[in-house]
mmCIF file of C-alpha atoms in Angstrom:
data_model
loop_
_atom_site.group_PDB
_atom_site.id
_atom_site.type_symbol
_atom_site.label_atom_id
_atom_site.label_comp_id
_atom_site.label_asym_id
_atom_site.label_seq_id
_atom_site.Cartn_x
_atom_site.Cartn_y
_atom_site.Cartn_z
ATOM 1 C CA MET S 1 -62.252 64.992 23.306
ATOM 2 C CA THR S 2 -65.527 64.021 21.742
ATOM 3 C CA ALA S 3 -66.191 60.355 21.184
ATOM 4 C CA ARG S 4 -66.099 59.438 17.735
ATOM 5 C CA ARG S 5 -69.596 58.022 16.278
ATOM 6 C CA THR S 6 -69.884 54.673 14.846
ATOM 7 C CA ALA S 7 -72.318 53.003 12.325
ATOM 8 C CA LEU S 8 -73.295 49.531 11.420
ATOM 9 C CA VAL S 9 -74.154 49.400 7.762
ATOM 10 C CA THR S 10 -75.631 45.977 6.338
ATOM 11 C CA GLY S 11 -75.631 45.466 2.565
ATOM 12 C CA ALA S 12 -72.450 47.601 2.493
ATOM 13 C CA SER S 13 -70.253 45.843 -0.241
ATOM 14 C CA ARG S 14 -72.371 47.377 -3.200
ATOM 15 C CA GLY S 15 -75.332 49.395 -4.434
ATOM 16 C CA ILE S 16 -77.251 51.906 -1.961
ATOM 17 C CA GLY S 17 -75.428 50.252 1.257
ATOM 18 C CA ARG S 18 -72.069 50.905 -0.323
ATOM 19 C CA ALA S 19 -72.606 54.561 -1.230
ATOM 20 C CA ILE S 20 -74.063 55.065 2.567
ATOM 21 C CA ALA S 21 -70.808 53.550 3.788
ATOM 22 C CA GLU S 22 -68.650 55.991 1.868
ATOM 23 C CA ARG S 23 -70.627 58.856 2.856
ATOM 24 C CA LEU S 24 -70.610 58.041 6.500
ATOM 25 C CA ALA S 25 -66.821 57.341 6.503
ATOM 26 C CA ALA S 26 -66.241 60.729 4.903
ATOM 27 C CA ASP S 27 -68.401 62.252 7.667
ATOM 28 C CA GLY S 28 -66.177 60.784 10.114
ATOM 29 C CA PHE S 29 -67.850 57.533 11.299
ATOM 30 C CA ASP S 30 -66.049 54.524 12.334
ATOM 31 C CA LEU S 31 -67.863 51.564 10.503
ATOM 32 C CA THR S 32 -68.833 47.839 10.640
ATOM 33 C CA LEU S 33 -69.656 46.674 7.077
ATOM 34 C CA SER S 34 -71.690 43.504 6.523
ATOM 35 C CA ALA S 35 -72.704 41.607 3.592
ATOM 36 C CA ARG S 36 -73.052 38.223 2.452
ATOM 37 C CA THR S 37 -69.766 37.809 0.535
ATOM 38 C CA ASP S 38 -66.655 38.457 2.216
ATOM 39 C CA GLY S 39 -64.594 39.463 -0.790
ATOM 40 C CA PRO S 40 -66.194 42.288 -2.093
ATOM 41 C CA LEU S 41 -66.884 43.508 1.567
ATOM 42 C CA LYS S 42 -63.065 43.925 2.358
ATOM 43 C CA ASP S 43 -62.496 45.707 -0.908
ATOM 44 C CA ALA S 44 -65.056 48.140 0.136
ATOM 45 C CA ALA S 45 -63.516 48.585 3.490
ATOM 46 C CA ASP S 46 -60.177 48.724 2.022
ATOM 47 C CA GLU S 47 -61.180 51.783 -0.053
ATOM 48 C CA LEU S 48 -63.147 53.469 2.805
ATOM 49 C CA ARG S 49 -60.093 53.453 5.101
ATOM 50 C CA ALA S 50 -58.663 56.076 2.831
ATOM 51 C CA HIS S 51 -61.010 58.417 4.916
ATOM 52 C CA GLY S 52 -58.683 57.870 7.871
ATOM 53 C CA GLN S 53 -61.662 55.823 9.799
ATOM 54 C CA ARG S 54 -61.771 52.504 11.513
ATOM 55 C CA VAL S 55 -63.418 50.346 9.180
ATOM 56 C CA GLU S 56 -64.419 46.639 10.295
ATOM 57 C CA THR S 57 -65.947 44.049 8.340
ATOM 58 C CA VAL S 58 -68.258 40.972 9.436
ATOM 59 C CA PRO S 59 -69.898 38.862 6.856
ATOM 60 C CA ALA S 60 -73.359 37.782 7.527
ATOM 61 C CA ASP S 61 -76.472 36.244 5.988
ATOM 62 C CA MET S 62 -79.508 38.418 6.898
ATOM 63 C CA ALA S 63 -81.602 35.376 6.513
ATOM 64 C CA ASP S 64 -79.750 33.270 9.323
ATOM 65 C CA PRO S 65 -80.854 34.735 12.797
ATOM 66 C CA ALA S 66 -78.030 33.287 14.238
ATOM 67 C CA GLU S 67 -75.599 35.361 11.914
ATOM 68 C CA VAL S 68 -77.605 38.416 12.310
ATOM 69 C CA GLU S 69 -77.196 38.365 16.261
ATOM 70 C CA ALA S 70 -73.469 37.245 15.986
ATOM 71 C CA LEU S 71 -73.107 40.602 13.767
ATOM 72 C CA ALA S 72 -74.554 42.599 16.206
ATOM 73 C CA ASP S 73 -72.483 41.364 19.225
ATOM 74 C CA ALA S 74 -69.417 41.709 16.846
ATOM 75 C CA HIS S 75 -70.114 45.144 16.263
ATOM 76 C CA LEU S 76 -70.361 45.872 19.782
ATOM 77 C CA GLU S 77 -67.146 44.251 20.515
ATOM 78 C CA LEU S 78 -65.287 46.147 17.824
ATOM 79 C CA HIS S 79 -66.591 49.469 18.574
ATOM 80 C CA GLY S 80 -68.125 49.546 22.305
ATOM 81 C CA GLY S 81 -71.274 51.421 21.072
ATOM 82 C CA LEU S 82 -73.541 52.358 18.333
ATOM 83 C CA ASP S 83 -74.749 55.402 16.997
ATOM 84 C CA VAL S 84 -76.360 54.602 13.533
ATOM 85 C CA LEU S 85 -77.760 51.407 12.272
ATOM 86 C CA VAL S 86 -78.337 51.574 8.548
ATOM 87 C CA LEU S 87 -80.623 48.628 7.262
ATOM 88 C CA ALA S 88 -79.551 48.454 3.670
ATOM 89 C CA ALA S 89 -79.500 44.661 3.168
ATOM 90 C CA GLY S 90 -82.408 43.313 1.277
ATOM 91 C CA MET S 91 -83.872 40.975 -1.248
ATOM 92 C CA GLY S 92 -86.162 41.800 -4.289
ATOM 93 C CA VAL S 93 -87.825 39.133 -6.305
ATOM 94 C CA GLY S 94 -90.669 39.964 -8.463
ATOM 95 C CA GLY S 95 -93.273 37.424 -9.533
ATOM 96 C CA GLU S 96 -97.084 37.066 -10.202
ATOM 97 C CA LEU S 97 -99.110 37.227 -6.881
ATOM 98 C CA SER S 98 -101.051 34.045 -7.908
ATOM 99 C CA THR S 99 -98.231 31.957 -8.301
ATOM 100 C CA TYR S 100 -95.557 33.516 -5.598
ATOM 101 C CA PRO S 101 -93.592 30.755 -3.901
ATOM 102 C CA LEU S 102 -94.336 30.882 -0.331
ATOM 103 C CA ASN S 103 -90.882 29.708 0.409
ATOM 104 C CA ARG S 104 -89.474 32.530 -1.715
ATOM 105 C CA PHE S 105 -91.667 35.002 0.333
ATOM 106 C CA ASP S 106 -90.509 33.738 3.684
ATOM 107 C CA THR S 107 -86.905 34.407 2.603
ATOM 108 C CA MET S 108 -87.599 37.659 1.649
ATOM 109 C CA MET S 109 -89.503 38.796 4.773
ATOM 110 C CA SER S 110 -86.645 37.213 6.830
ATOM 111 C CA VAL S 111 -84.158 39.379 4.984
ATOM 112 C CA ASN S 112 -86.045 42.508 4.465
ATOM 113 C CA VAL S 113 -88.017 42.418 7.819
ATOM 114 C CA ARG S 114 -86.911 40.001 10.498
ATOM 115 C CA SER S 115 -83.508 40.686 10.150
ATOM 116 C CA ALA S 116 -84.147 44.639 10.901
ATOM 117 C CA LEU S 117 -86.111 43.886 13.944
ATOM 118 C CA LEU S 118 -83.759 41.184 15.211
ATOM 119 C CA LEU S 119 -80.694 43.838 14.813
ATOM 120 C CA THR S 120 -82.812 46.436 16.475
ATOM 121 C CA GLN S 121 -83.512 44.583 19.383
ATOM 122 C CA ARG S 122 -80.059 42.898 19.941
ATOM 123 C CA LEU S 123 -78.521 46.648 19.472
ATOM 124 C CA LEU S 124 -81.446 48.832 21.290
ATOM 125 C CA PRO S 125 -79.495 49.293 24.579
ATOM 126 C CA ALA S 126 -76.472 50.598 22.915
ATOM 127 C CA LEU S 127 -78.739 52.778 20.909
ATOM 128 C CA ARG S 128 -80.388 54.119 23.752
ATOM 129 C CA THR S 129 -77.146 54.882 25.374
ATOM 130 C CA ALA S 130 -76.099 57.099 22.218
ATOM 131 C CA GLY S 131 -79.559 58.638 22.279
ATOM 132 C CA SER S 132 -79.362 59.525 25.844
ATOM 133 C CA ALA S 133 -77.380 62.961 25.530
ATOM 134 C CA PRO S 134 -79.986 65.797 25.844
ATOM 135 C CA SER S 135 -78.126 68.076 23.346
ATOM 136 C CA GLY S 136 -76.837 65.209 20.962
ATOM 137 C CA PRO S 137 -78.059 64.047 17.712
ATOM 138 C CA GLY S 138 -79.943 60.934 19.158
ATOM 139 C CA ALA S 139 -79.240 57.419 17.756
ATOM 140 C CA LYS S 140 -80.736 56.653 14.287
ATOM 141 C CA ILE S 141 -81.836 53.637 12.478
ATOM 142 C CA ILE S 142 -82.048 54.038 8.654
ATOM 143 C CA ALA S 143 -83.738 51.537 6.858
ATOM 144 C CA ILE S 144 -83.796 51.329 2.842
ATOM 145 C CA ALA S 145 -87.441 50.351 1.948
ATOM 146 C CA SER S 146 -89.114 51.127 -1.538
ATOM 147 C CA ILE S 147 -91.599 53.306 -3.021
ATOM 148 C CA THR S 148 -93.493 49.787 -3.787
ATOM 149 C CA GLY S 149 -94.004 49.882 0.015
ATOM 150 C CA VAL S 150 -96.221 52.959 -0.407
ATOM 151 C CA VAL S 151 -97.783 52.638 -3.838
ATOM 152 C CA SER S 152 -98.177 49.174 -5.388
ATOM 153 C CA GLU S 153 -96.731 48.009 -8.445
ATOM 154 C CA PRO S 154 -97.581 44.948 -10.876
ATOM 155 C CA GLY S 155 -95.320 41.966 -10.296
ATOM 156 C CA LEU S 156 -94.094 43.227 -7.009
ATOM 157 C CA ALA S 157 -96.728 42.385 -4.557
ATOM 158 C CA ALA S 158 -94.568 40.148 -2.057
ATOM 159 C CA TYR S 159 -91.676 42.799 -2.187
ATOM 160 C CA GLY S 160 -94.079 45.824 -1.724
ATOM 161 C CA ALA S 161 -95.667 43.874 1.116
ATOM 162 C CA SER S 162 -92.172 43.389 2.839
ATOM 163 C CA LYS S 163 -90.931 46.811 2.248
ATOM 164 C CA ALA S 164 -94.532 48.163 3.716
ATOM 165 C CA ALA S 165 -93.578 46.178 6.870
ATOM 166 C CA LEU S 166 -90.295 47.556 7.065
ATOM 167 C CA ILE S 167 -91.850 51.218 6.829
ATOM 168 C CA SER S 168 -94.104 50.230 9.622
ATOM 169 C CA LEU S 169 -91.497 48.915 11.706
ATOM 170 C CA CYS S 170 -89.652 52.129 11.413
ATOM 171 C CA GLU S 171 -92.324 54.084 12.521
ATOM 172 C CA SER S 172 -93.167 51.756 15.453
ATOM 173 C CA ILE S 173 -89.725 52.059 16.566
ATOM 174 C CA THR S 174 -89.903 55.987 16.518
ATOM 175 C CA VAL S 175 -93.013 55.794 18.505
ATOM 176 C CA ALA S 176 -91.652 53.453 21.050
ATOM 177 C CA GLU S 177 -88.112 54.760 21.530
ATOM 178 C CA GLY S 178 -88.250 58.428 20.412
ATOM 179 C CA GLY S 179 -88.412 59.501 23.856
ATOM 180 C CA ARG S 180 -85.265 57.689 24.729
ATOM 181 C CA GLY S 181 -83.420 59.378 21.964
ATOM 182 C CA VAL S 182 -83.922 56.743 18.997
ATOM 183 C CA SER S 183 -85.667 57.268 15.951
ATOM 184 C CA ALA S 184 -86.055 55.156 12.756
ATOM 185 C CA THR S 185 -86.469 56.559 9.092
ATOM 186 C CA ALA S 186 -87.501 54.417 6.325
ATOM 187 C CA LEU S 187 -85.942 55.835 2.819
ATOM 188 C CA SER S 188 -88.400 54.452 0.174
ATOM 189 C CA PRO S 189 -87.049 55.563 -3.234
ATOM 190 C CA GLY S 190 -88.117 54.775 -6.777
ATOM 191 C CA TYR S 191 -85.765 53.109 -9.401
ATOM 192 C CA VAL S 192 -82.296 53.795 -8.096
ATOM 193 C CA ASP S 193 -79.447 53.113 -10.558
ATOM 194 C CA THR S 194 -77.777 49.951 -9.029
ATOM 195 C CA ASP S 195 -77.673 46.424 -10.272
ATOM 196 C CA MET S 196 -81.158 45.554 -8.576
ATOM 197 C CA ALA S 197 -82.595 47.710 -10.942
ATOM 198 C CA ALA S 198 -81.147 46.174 -14.083
ATOM 199 C CA TRP S 199 -84.315 44.386 -14.892
ATOM 200 C CA VAL S 200 -86.056 47.416 -15.637
ATOM 201 C CA HIS S 201 -83.594 48.990 -18.023
ATOM 202 C CA ASP S 202 -85.626 47.851 -21.077
ATOM 203 C CA ARG S 203 -88.372 50.326 -20.105
ATOM 204 C CA VAL S 204 -86.462 52.927 -17.573
ATOM 205 C CA ASP S 205 -83.420 54.658 -18.763
ATOM 206 C CA PRO S 206 -80.569 54.147 -16.036
ATOM 207 C CA SER S 207 -79.523 57.408 -16.585
ATOM 208 C CA SER S 208 -82.974 59.004 -15.340
ATOM 209 C CA MET S 209 -82.973 56.716 -12.251
ATOM 210 C CA ILE S 210 -82.435 58.107 -8.471
ATOM 211 C CA ARG S 211 -78.394 57.740 -7.625
ATOM 212 C CA ALA S 212 -77.212 55.745 -4.710
ATOM 213 C CA SER S 213 -75.537 58.913 -3.796
ATOM 214 C CA ASP S 214 -78.672 60.847 -3.442
ATOM 215 C CA ILE S 215 -79.885 58.202 -1.022
ATOM 216 C CA ALA S 216 -76.575 58.495 0.641
ATOM 217 C CA GLU S 217 -76.721 62.090 0.948
ATOM 218 C CA LEU S 218 -80.395 61.813 2.692
ATOM 219 C CA THR S 219 -78.736 59.519 5.267
ATOM 220 C CA VAL S 220 -76.198 61.787 6.442
ATOM 221 C CA ALA S 221 -78.388 64.697 6.604
ATOM 222 C CA LEU S 222 -80.691 62.327 8.892
ATOM 223 C CA CYS S 223 -77.696 61.319 10.988
ATOM 224 C CA ARG S 224 -77.111 65.223 11.809
ATOM 225 C CA LEU S 225 -80.739 65.926 12.750
ATOM 226 C CA SER S 226 -81.001 66.580 16.734
ATOM 227 C CA ARG S 227 -82.840 64.097 18.855
ATOM 228 C CA HIS S 228 -85.781 66.273 18.825
ATOM 229 C CA ALA S 229 -86.647 65.621 15.223
ATOM 230 C CA ALA S 230 -87.836 62.521 13.707
ATOM 231 C CA VAL S 231 -88.829 61.548 10.068
ATOM 232 C CA PRO S 232 -90.756 58.283 9.779
ATOM 233 C CA ASN S 233 -90.681 57.862 6.077
ATOM 234 C CA ILE S 234 -88.962 59.684 3.068
ATOM 235 C CA VAL S 235 -90.349 58.881 -0.442
ATOM 236 C CA VAL S 236 -87.722 59.550 -3.261
ATOM 237 C CA THR S 237 -89.199 60.122 -6.819
ATOM 238 C CA ARG S 238 -87.720 61.015 -10.218
ATOM 239 C CA PRO S 239 -88.352 64.423 -11.318
ATOM 240 C CA GLY S 240 -91.555 64.910 -13.761
ATOM 241 C CA GLU S 241 -93.196 61.569 -12.692
ATOM 242 C CA THR S 242 -96.411 60.873 -10.640
ATOM 243 C CA LEU S 243 -95.669 59.117 -7.610
ATOM 244 C CA TRP S 244 -97.493 55.839 -9.130
ATOM 245 C CA ARG S 245 -94.668 55.988 -11.947
ATOM 246 C CA ALA S 246 -91.541 56.677 -9.810
#
């Protein structure tokens, strides 16, 4: 009997993380869902269990290293292993470069980058085990970055810097761990039609935005690749626009 694959999804109560969790459950993954707020997280888990998979919830604040470590340990205790780590939790706050508060920048880096590194470090032994089968798909880390980490946008210097760091981290993970069957991919979309993009609805029609389901489909496709294929970064833009206006 083939062991069921497991995934840990952060930021799983809404938006892109929620859409990814839905697709992974439909694809047969047992899941641990995490987000800061317990209520919406449990609501998401109740819906996803309709796919017949085991779905557990562990609330955690990605800005708190102790909670990040506890999340990793809880997943392993619940499932015994890990095949896919989805880093969808994120913080995005715009502001002028010249006056951007450093304490806000520090928090954003903690949520967007430090938590990703800490989760990877804590879960790396389990990921290496999952990636060790020569004929298997390997272990995957999927991080939700942003097109602002590739091409700068006015007012998003700090946010873009955090996402550029996340993209670089994924590349470094693949270089360091690819030989052990562990690879990381940063997904770097333009505006996705979630509540995080509501602030640009006055100049970008929500109906023209990338769908969260598009990012979820890419995630599942990456999880089906063999351990011999690594995809460091995928930029997702809206049709008919240049990269700089995605």
